[in-house]
């Protein structure tokens, strides 16, 4: 399926694809908008390969970084008024932009599909449980064709065989990366790591 064949207007949202693209583009610098388009292209490929709903994956990808460049103070206000975890506000936009992006997907774009909203909400840290759509976005954000960090080739190889293996790889490498850079780790990030590693090694102690 090519991008121009995608039809979600009237299914997931009343917005047309053109209007969505224009609104997303306004929220961010051109380089990030290009990242969003690459995440969408990668999401479509993964969705086709793994049998996920292509249109839902496309839409989640287009909206995933909607709030990334929003003013942290405005995001903080949404986190607090919506009763989201206030610890998120201690990490600039890094942790908040997923949940706040999901808030805009719902309130601005009228999306009610919980798999799409959850995918956007979880795209930075992952989740203890993730839907297929959530895993597609989580991995596509990590391996889209513009990503060039050490380990991305390994992540791409894993994603060719298993979304779960690729997700675990991202979760583990993100923790290692944060520790190496001496960055504080959000409690939710550790929680997700624990749940994935316990499942991977098959033990829970
Ligand atoms: P992007 O929005 O396309 O840049 O991708 P992400 O949403 O995955 O990235 C957000 C950033 O948050 C990345 O640089 C991650 O390394 C970072 N990040 C993820 N988890 C944590 C965390 O627990 N603590 C901190 N300080 N940063 C995190
Ligand atoms: Fe993001
Ligand atoms: Fe992203």
PDB file of C-alpha atoms and ligand atoms in Angstrom:
ATOM      1  CA  UNK A   1       0.000   0.000   0.000  1.00  0.00           C
ATOM      2  CA  UNK A   2       1.384   3.409  -0.888  1.00  0.00           C
ATOM      3  CA  UNK A   3       0.884   6.459   1.281  1.00  0.00           C
ATOM      4  CA  UNK A   4      -1.547   8.055  -1.153  1.00  0.00           C
ATOM      5  CA  UNK A   5      -3.843   5.020  -0.959  1.00  0.00           C
ATOM      6  CA  UNK A   6      -4.228   5.399   2.791  1.00  0.00           C
ATOM      7  CA  UNK A   7      -7.765   6.234   3.801  1.00  0.00           C
ATOM      8  CA  UNK A   8      -8.411   6.956   7.436  1.00  0.00           C
ATOM      9  CA  UNK A   9     -10.642   9.973   7.076  1.00  0.00           C
ATOM     10  CA  UNK A  10     -14.046   9.023   8.428  1.00  0.00           C
ATOM     11  CA  UNK A  11     -12.660   5.878  10.084  1.00  0.00           C
ATOM     12  CA  UNK A  12     -10.143   6.994  12.672  1.00  0.00           C
ATOM     13  CA  UNK A  13     -10.500  10.764  12.313  1.00  0.00           C
ATOM     14  CA  UNK A  14     -12.485  13.384  10.420  1.00  0.00           C
ATOM     15  CA  UNK A  15      -9.251  15.052   9.355  1.00  0.00           C
ATOM     16  CA  UNK A  16      -7.932  14.467   5.866  1.00  0.00           C
ATOM     17  CA  UNK A  17      -4.401  13.214   5.441  1.00  0.00           C
ATOM     18  CA  UNK A  18      -3.451  16.546   3.846  1.00  0.00           C
ATOM     19  CA  UNK A  19      -4.803  18.518   6.791  1.00  0.00           C
ATOM     20  CA  UNK A  20      -3.048  16.230   9.268  1.00  0.00           C
ATOM     21  CA  UNK A  21       0.284  16.628   7.481  1.00  0.00           C
ATOM     22  CA  UNK A  22      -0.101  20.425   7.405  1.00  0.00           C
ATOM     23  CA  UNK A  23      -0.943  20.578  11.118  1.00  0.00           C
ATOM     24  CA  UNK A  24       1.918  18.260  12.100  1.00  0.00           C
ATOM     25  CA  UNK A  25       4.379  20.215   9.981  1.00  0.00           C
ATOM     26  CA  UNK A  26       3.472  23.409  11.860  1.00  0.00           C
ATOM     27  CA  UNK A  27       4.483  21.901  15.209  1.00  0.00           C
ATOM     28  CA  UNK A  28       8.122  21.167  14.452  1.00  0.00           C
ATOM     29  CA  UNK A  29      11.276  22.004  12.595  1.00  0.00           C
ATOM     30  CA  UNK A  30      11.634  20.596   9.055  1.00  0.00           C
ATOM     31  CA  UNK A  31      14.172  17.955  10.062  1.00  0.00           C
ATOM     32  CA  UNK A  32      11.789  16.503  12.632  1.00  0.00           C
ATOM     33  CA  UNK A  33       8.920  16.541  10.148  1.00  0.00           C
ATOM     34  CA  UNK A  34      11.108  14.508   7.794  1.00  0.00           C
ATOM     35  CA  UNK A  35      11.754  12.076  10.671  1.00  0.00           C
ATOM     36  CA  UNK A  36       7.986  11.744  11.143  1.00  0.00           C
ATOM     37  CA  UNK A  37       7.542  10.902   7.454  1.00  0.00           C
ATOM     38  CA  UNK A  38      10.318   8.309   7.636  1.00  0.00           C
ATOM     39  CA  UNK A  39       8.738   6.764  10.742  1.00  0.00           C
ATOM     40  CA  UNK A  40       5.495   6.537   8.810  1.00  0.00           C
ATOM     41  CA  UNK A  41       7.186   4.834   5.834  1.00  0.00           C
ATOM     42  CA  UNK A  42       8.909   2.361   8.147  1.00  0.00           C
ATOM     43  CA  UNK A  43       5.681   1.766  10.099  1.00  0.00           C
ATOM     44  CA  UNK A  44       3.820   0.927   6.901  1.00  0.00           C
ATOM     45  CA  UNK A  45       6.504  -1.609   5.939  1.00  0.00           C
ATOM     46  CA  UNK A  46       6.460  -3.217   9.380  1.00  0.00           C
ATOM     47  CA  UNK A  47       2.651  -3.232   9.470  1.00  0.00           C
ATOM     48  CA  UNK A  48       2.508  -5.024   6.136  1.00  0.00           C
ATOM     49  CA  UNK A  49       5.134  -7.521   7.222  1.00  0.00           C
ATOM     50  CA  UNK A  50       3.565  -8.298  10.592  1.00  0.00           C
ATOM     51  CA  UNK A  51      -0.099  -7.968   9.668  1.00  0.00           C
ATOM     52  CA  UNK A  52      -0.903  -4.846  11.671  1.00  0.00           C
ATOM     53  CA  UNK A  53      -3.592  -2.365  10.613  1.00  0.00           C
ATOM     54  CA  UNK A  54      -1.663  -0.250   8.085  1.00  0.00           C
ATOM     55  CA  UNK A  55      -3.824   2.867   8.328  1.00  0.00           C
ATOM     56  CA  UNK A  56      -3.750   2.887  12.114  1.00  0.00           C
ATOM     57  CA  UNK A  57       0.048   2.497  12.082  1.00  0.00           C
ATOM     58  CA  UNK A  58       0.403   5.307   9.567  1.00  0.00           C
ATOM     59  CA  UNK A  59      -1.736   7.654  11.636  1.00  0.00           C
ATOM     60  CA  UNK A  60       0.063   6.807  14.896  1.00  0.00           C
ATOM     61  CA  UNK A  61       3.389   7.505  13.175  1.00  0.00           C
ATOM     62  CA  UNK A  62       2.264  10.857  11.771  1.00  0.00           C
ATOM     63  CA  UNK A  63       1.139  12.048  15.199  1.00  0.00           C
ATOM     64  CA  UNK A  64       3.754  10.399  17.453  1.00  0.00           C
ATOM     65  CA  UNK A  65       6.040  13.434  17.899  1.00  0.00           C
ATOM     66  CA  UNK A  66       3.287  16.059  17.658  1.00  0.00           C
ATOM     67  CA  UNK A  67       4.242  17.544  21.036  1.00  0.00           C
ATOM     68  CA  UNK A  68       7.991  16.966  20.994  1.00  0.00           C
ATOM     69  CA  UNK A  69       8.800  20.649  20.409  1.00  0.00           C
ATOM     70  CA  UNK A  70       5.948  22.094  22.419  1.00  0.00           C
ATOM     71  CA  UNK A  71       6.760  24.381  25.308  1.00  0.00           C
ATOM     72  CA  UNK A  72       7.418  22.146  28.358  1.00  0.00           C
ATOM     73  CA  UNK A  73       5.316  24.467  30.530  1.00  0.00           C
ATOM     74  CA  UNK A  74       2.237  23.952  28.349  1.00  0.00           C
ATOM     75  CA  UNK A  75       2.869  20.203  28.364  1.00  0.00           C
ATOM     76  CA  UNK A  76       3.244  20.235  32.117  1.00  0.00           C
ATOM     77  CA  UNK A  77      -0.143  21.945  32.432  1.00  0.00           C
ATOM     78  CA  UNK A  78      -1.743  19.122  30.398  1.00  0.00           C
ATOM     79  CA  UNK A  79       0.042  16.416  32.408  1.00  0.00           C
ATOM     80  CA  UNK A  80      -1.273  17.895  35.647  1.00  0.00           C
ATOM     81  CA  UNK A  81      -4.800  18.733  34.484  1.00  0.00           C
ATOM     82  CA  UNK A  82      -5.219  15.292  32.888  1.00  0.00           C
ATOM     83  CA  UNK A  83      -3.973  13.491  35.982  1.00  0.00           C
ATOM     84  CA  UNK A  84      -0.989  11.946  34.213  1.00  0.00           C
ATOM     85  CA  UNK A  85       2.108  10.912  36.205  1.00  0.00           C
ATOM     86  CA  UNK A  86       3.662  14.179  37.413  1.00  0.00           C
ATOM     87  CA  UNK A  87       7.137  12.603  37.562  1.00  0.00           C
ATOM     88  CA  UNK A  88       7.191  12.942  33.778  1.00  0.00           C
ATOM     89  CA  UNK A  89       7.519  16.707  34.114  1.00  0.00           C
ATOM     90  CA  UNK A  90      11.069  16.334  35.419  1.00  0.00           C
ATOM     91  CA  UNK A  91      12.486  15.247  32.046  1.00  0.00           C
ATOM     92  CA  UNK A  92      11.831  18.228  29.787  1.00  0.00           C
ATOM     93  CA  UNK A  93       9.788  17.116  26.798  1.00  0.00           C
ATOM     94  CA  UNK A  94      11.464  13.683  26.534  1.00  0.00           C
ATOM     95  CA  UNK A  95       8.991  11.627  28.526  1.00  0.00           C
ATOM     96  CA  UNK A  96       5.925  13.904  28.369  1.00  0.00           C
ATOM     97  CA  UNK A  97       5.703  14.237  24.602  1.00  0.00           C
ATOM     98  CA  UNK A  98       4.255  10.747  24.096  1.00  0.00           C
ATOM     99  CA  UNK A  99       1.355  11.040  26.577  1.00  0.00           C
ATOM    100  CA  UNK A 100       0.759  14.695  25.677  1.00  0.00           C
ATOM    101  CA  UNK A 101       0.868  13.801  21.970  1.00  0.00           C
ATOM    102  CA  UNK A 102      -1.801  11.164  22.620  1.00  0.00           C
ATOM    103  CA  UNK A 103      -3.870  13.849  24.359  1.00  0.00           C
ATOM    104  CA  UNK A 104      -3.751  15.988  21.187  1.00  0.00           C
ATOM    105  CA  UNK A 105      -4.497  12.980  18.987  1.00  0.00           C
ATOM    106  CA  UNK A 106      -7.696  12.564  20.988  1.00  0.00           C
ATOM    107  CA  UNK A 107      -8.747  16.145  21.625  1.00  0.00           C
ATOM    108  CA  UNK A 108      -7.580  17.856  18.427  1.00  0.00           C
ATOM    109  CA  UNK A 109      -7.818  15.071  15.859  1.00  0.00           C
ATOM    110  CA  UNK A 110     -10.748  13.268  17.474  1.00  0.00           C
ATOM    111  CA  UNK A 111      -9.047   9.877  17.488  1.00  0.00           C
ATOM    112  CA  UNK A 112     -10.686   7.425  19.873  1.00  0.00           C
ATOM    113  CA  UNK A 113      -9.009   4.192  18.762  1.00  0.00           C
ATOM    114  CA  UNK A 114      -7.222   3.116  21.938  1.00  0.00           C
ATOM    115  CA  UNK A 115      -4.534   1.171  20.060  1.00  0.00           C
ATOM    116  CA  UNK A 116      -3.501   4.321  18.178  1.00  0.00           C
ATOM    117  CA  UNK A 117      -3.626   6.494  21.299  1.00  0.00           C
ATOM    118  CA  UNK A 118      -1.700   3.904  23.326  1.00  0.00           C
ATOM    119  CA  UNK A 119       0.957   3.572  20.625  1.00  0.00           C
ATOM    120  CA  UNK A 120       1.562   7.335  20.661  1.00  0.00           C
ATOM    121  CA  UNK A 121       1.469   7.457  24.464  1.00  0.00           C
ATOM    122  CA  UNK A 122       4.016   4.643  24.827  1.00  0.00           C
ATOM    123  CA  UNK A 123       6.305   5.363  21.907  1.00  0.00           C
ATOM    124  CA  UNK A 124       9.243   6.700  23.926  1.00  0.00           C
ATOM    125  CA  UNK A 125       9.465   4.215  26.797  1.00  0.00           C
ATOM    126  CA  UNK A 126       7.429   1.283  25.518  1.00  0.00           C
ATOM    127  CA  UNK A 127       5.000  -0.525  27.777  1.00  0.00           C
ATOM    128  CA  UNK A 128       4.737  -3.631  29.904  1.00  0.00           C
ATOM    129  CA  UNK A 129       2.178  -4.764  27.375  1.00  0.00           C
ATOM    130  CA  UNK A 130       2.091  -3.304  23.898  1.00  0.00           C
ATOM    131  CA  UNK A 131      -0.334  -3.837  21.046  1.00  0.00           C
ATOM    132  CA  UNK A 132       0.964  -4.790  17.597  1.00  0.00           C
ATOM    133  CA  UNK A 133       0.383  -1.160  16.549  1.00  0.00           C
ATOM    134  CA  UNK A 134       2.324  -0.009  19.605  1.00  0.00           C
ATOM    135  CA  UNK A 135       5.262  -2.273  18.794  1.00  0.00           C
ATOM    136  CA  UNK A 136       5.305  -1.178  15.155  1.00  0.00           C
ATOM    137  CA  UNK A 137       5.584   2.497  16.162  1.00  0.00           C
ATOM    138  CA  UNK A 138       8.082   1.788  18.943  1.00  0.00           C
ATOM    139  CA  UNK A 139      10.399  -0.015  16.498  1.00  0.00           C
ATOM    140  CA  UNK A 140       9.828   2.238  13.481  1.00  0.00           C
ATOM    141  CA  UNK A 141      10.787   5.281  15.561  1.00  0.00           C
ATOM    142  CA  UNK A 142      14.029   3.500  16.419  1.00  0.00           C
ATOM    143  CA  UNK A 143      15.071   2.099  13.034  1.00  0.00           C
ATOM    144  CA  UNK A 144      13.628   4.552  10.464  1.00  0.00           C
ATOM    145  CA  UNK A 145      16.043   5.045   7.566  1.00  0.00           C
ATOM    146  CA  UNK A 146      17.503   8.288   8.940  1.00  0.00           C
ATOM    147  CA  UNK A 147      18.669   6.752  12.238  1.00  0.00           C
ATOM    148  CA  UNK A 148      22.425   6.224  12.324  1.00  0.00           C
ATOM    149  CA  UNK A 149      23.417   5.343  15.913  1.00  0.00           C
ATOM    150  CA  UNK A 150      25.679   2.443  16.829  1.00  0.00           C
ATOM    151  CA  UNK A 151      23.514  -0.645  17.018  1.00  0.00           C
ATOM    152  CA  UNK A 152      20.859   0.454  14.553  1.00  0.00           C
ATOM    153  CA  UNK A 153      21.871  -2.215  12.035  1.00  0.00           C
ATOM    154  CA  UNK A 154      21.467  -4.893  14.691  1.00  0.00           C
ATOM    155  CA  UNK A 155      18.055  -3.420  15.571  1.00  0.00           C
ATOM    156  CA  UNK A 156      17.046  -3.546  11.895  1.00  0.00           C
ATOM    157  CA  UNK A 157      18.181  -7.181  11.631  1.00  0.00           C
ATOM    158  CA  UNK A 158      16.172  -8.097  14.708  1.00  0.00           C
ATOM    159  CA  UNK A 159      13.107  -6.241  13.409  1.00  0.00           C
ATOM    160  CA  UNK A 160      13.260  -8.311  10.223  1.00  0.00           C
ATOM    161  CA  UNK A 161      12.625 -11.429  12.343  1.00  0.00           C
ATOM    162  CA  UNK A 162      10.761 -10.394  15.450  1.00  0.00           C
ATOM    163  CA  UNK A 163       9.160  -7.209  16.750  1.00  0.00           C
ATOM    164  CA  UNK A 164       9.539  -8.486  20.310  1.00  0.00           C
ATOM    165  CA  UNK A 165      13.277  -9.082  19.958  1.00  0.00           C
ATOM    166  CA  UNK A 166      13.700  -5.626  18.444  1.00  0.00           C
ATOM    167  CA  UNK A 167      11.589  -4.062  21.201  1.00  0.00           C
ATOM    168  CA  UNK A 168      13.616  -5.766  23.898  1.00  0.00           C
ATOM    169  CA  UNK A 169      16.832  -4.598  22.198  1.00  0.00           C
ATOM    170  CA  UNK A 170      15.607  -0.980  22.158  1.00  0.00           C
ATOM    171  CA  UNK A 171      14.496  -1.141  25.797  1.00  0.00           C
ATOM    172  CA  UNK A 172      17.847  -2.566  26.933  1.00  0.00           C
ATOM    173  CA  UNK A 173      20.014  -0.253  24.805  1.00  0.00           C
ATOM    174  CA  UNK A 174      18.085   2.821  25.912  1.00  0.00           C
ATOM    175  CA  UNK A 175      18.783   2.029  29.573  1.00  0.00           C
ATOM    176  CA  UNK A 176      22.485   1.454  28.807  1.00  0.00           C
ATOM    177  CA  UNK A 177      22.626   4.708  26.821  1.00  0.00           C
ATOM    178  CA  UNK A 178      21.013   6.707  29.630  1.00  0.00           C
ATOM    179  CA  UNK A 179      23.362   5.247  32.248  1.00  0.00           C
ATOM    180  CA  UNK A 180      26.433   5.949  30.084  1.00  0.00           C
ATOM    181  CA  UNK A 181      25.319   9.546  29.656  1.00  0.00           C
ATOM    182  CA  UNK A 182      24.567   9.821  33.368  1.00  0.00           C
ATOM    183  CA  UNK A 183      21.001  10.872  32.646  1.00  0.00           C
ATOM    184  CA  UNK A 184      18.227  10.306  35.169  1.00  0.00           C
ATOM    185  CA  UNK A 185      15.978   7.384  34.313  1.00  0.00           C
ATOM    186  CA  UNK A 186      12.235   7.847  34.572  1.00  0.00           C
ATOM    187  CA  UNK A 187      10.611   5.284  36.865  1.00  0.00           C
ATOM    188  CA  UNK A 188       8.354   4.142  34.020  1.00  0.00           C
ATOM    189  CA  UNK A 189      11.401   3.371  31.856  1.00  0.00           C
ATOM    190  CA  UNK A 190      12.784   1.072  34.556  1.00  0.00           C
ATOM    191  CA  UNK A 191       9.403  -0.507  35.097  1.00  0.00           C
ATOM    192  CA  UNK A 192       9.135  -1.370  31.391  1.00  0.00           C
ATOM    193  CA  UNK A 193      12.700  -2.730  31.342  1.00  0.00           C
ATOM    194  CA  UNK A 194      11.962  -4.959  34.352  1.00  0.00           C
ATOM    195  CA  UNK A 195       8.818  -6.398  32.826  1.00  0.00           C
ATOM    196  CA  UNK A 196      10.539  -7.169  29.512  1.00  0.00           C
ATOM    197  CA  UNK A 197      13.673  -8.705  31.029  1.00  0.00           C
ATOM    198  CA  UNK A 198      11.651 -10.849  33.407  1.00  0.00           C
ATOM    199  CA  UNK A 199       9.687 -12.197  30.464  1.00  0.00           C
ATOM    200  CA  UNK A 200      12.819 -12.669  28.370  1.00  0.00           C
ATOM    201  CA  UNK A 201      14.737 -14.739  30.894  1.00  0.00           C
ATOM    202  CA  UNK A 202      11.545 -16.413  32.049  1.00  0.00           C
ATOM    203  CA  UNK A 203      11.847 -15.582  35.725  1.00  0.00           C
ATOM    204  CA  UNK A 204      10.297 -13.041  37.999  1.00  0.00           C
ATOM    205  CA  UNK A 205      12.465 -12.878  41.092  1.00  0.00           C
TER     206      UNK A 205
HETATM  207  P1  LIG B   1      12.193  10.991  19.209  1.00  0.00           P
HETATM  208  O1  LIG B   1      11.082  11.726  19.889  1.00  0.00           O
HETATM  209  O2  LIG B   1      11.956  10.642  17.796  1.00  0.00           O
HETATM  210  O3  LIG B   1      13.525  11.712  19.401  1.00  0.00           O
HETATM  211  O4  LIG B   1      12.342   9.572  19.928  1.00  0.00           O
HETATM  212  P2  LIG B   1      11.896   9.143  21.414  1.00  0.00           P
HETATM  213  O5  LIG B   1      10.529   9.597  21.695  1.00  0.00           O
HETATM  214  O6  LIG B   1      12.155   7.684  21.559  1.00  0.00           O
HETATM  215  O7  LIG B   1      13.028   9.879  22.235  1.00  0.00           O
HETATM  216  C1  LIG B   1      12.962  10.673  23.292  1.00  0.00           C
HETATM  217  C2  LIG B   1      14.290  10.739  24.016  1.00  0.00           C
HETATM  218  O8  LIG B   1      14.014  10.397  25.370  1.00  0.00           O
HETATM  219  C3  LIG B   1      15.428   9.812  23.584  1.00  0.00           C
HETATM  220  O9  LIG B   1      16.613  10.577  23.427  1.00  0.00           O
HETATM  221  C4  LIG B   1      15.584   8.823  24.724  1.00  0.00           C
HETATM  222  O10 LIG B   1      16.922   8.432  24.935  1.00  0.00           O
HETATM  223  C5  LIG B   1      15.081   9.647  25.883  1.00  0.00           C
HETATM  224  N1  LIG B   1      14.595   8.855  27.004  1.00  0.00           N
HETATM  225  C6  LIG B   1      13.874   7.710  26.986  1.00  0.00           C
HETATM  226  N2  LIG B   1      13.671   7.251  28.247  1.00  0.00           N
HETATM  227  C7  LIG B   1      14.274   8.145  29.072  1.00  0.00           C
HETATM  228  C8  LIG B   1      14.437   8.225  30.496  1.00  0.00           C
HETATM  229  O11 LIG B   1      13.981   7.390  31.268  1.00  0.00           O
HETATM  230  N3  LIG B   1      15.166   9.289  30.982  1.00  0.00           N
HETATM  231  C9  LIG B   1      15.677  10.250  30.181  1.00  0.00           C
HETATM  232  N4  LIG B   1      16.369  11.236  30.743  1.00  0.00           N
HETATM  233  N5  LIG B   1      15.549  10.223  28.844  1.00  0.00           N
HETATM  234  C10 LIG B   1      14.853   9.180  28.297  1.00  0.00           C
HETATM  235 FE1  LIG B   2       9.279  10.785  20.288  1.00  0.00          FE
HETATM  236 FE1  LIG B   3      10.106  10.096  16.848  1.00  0.00          FE
END
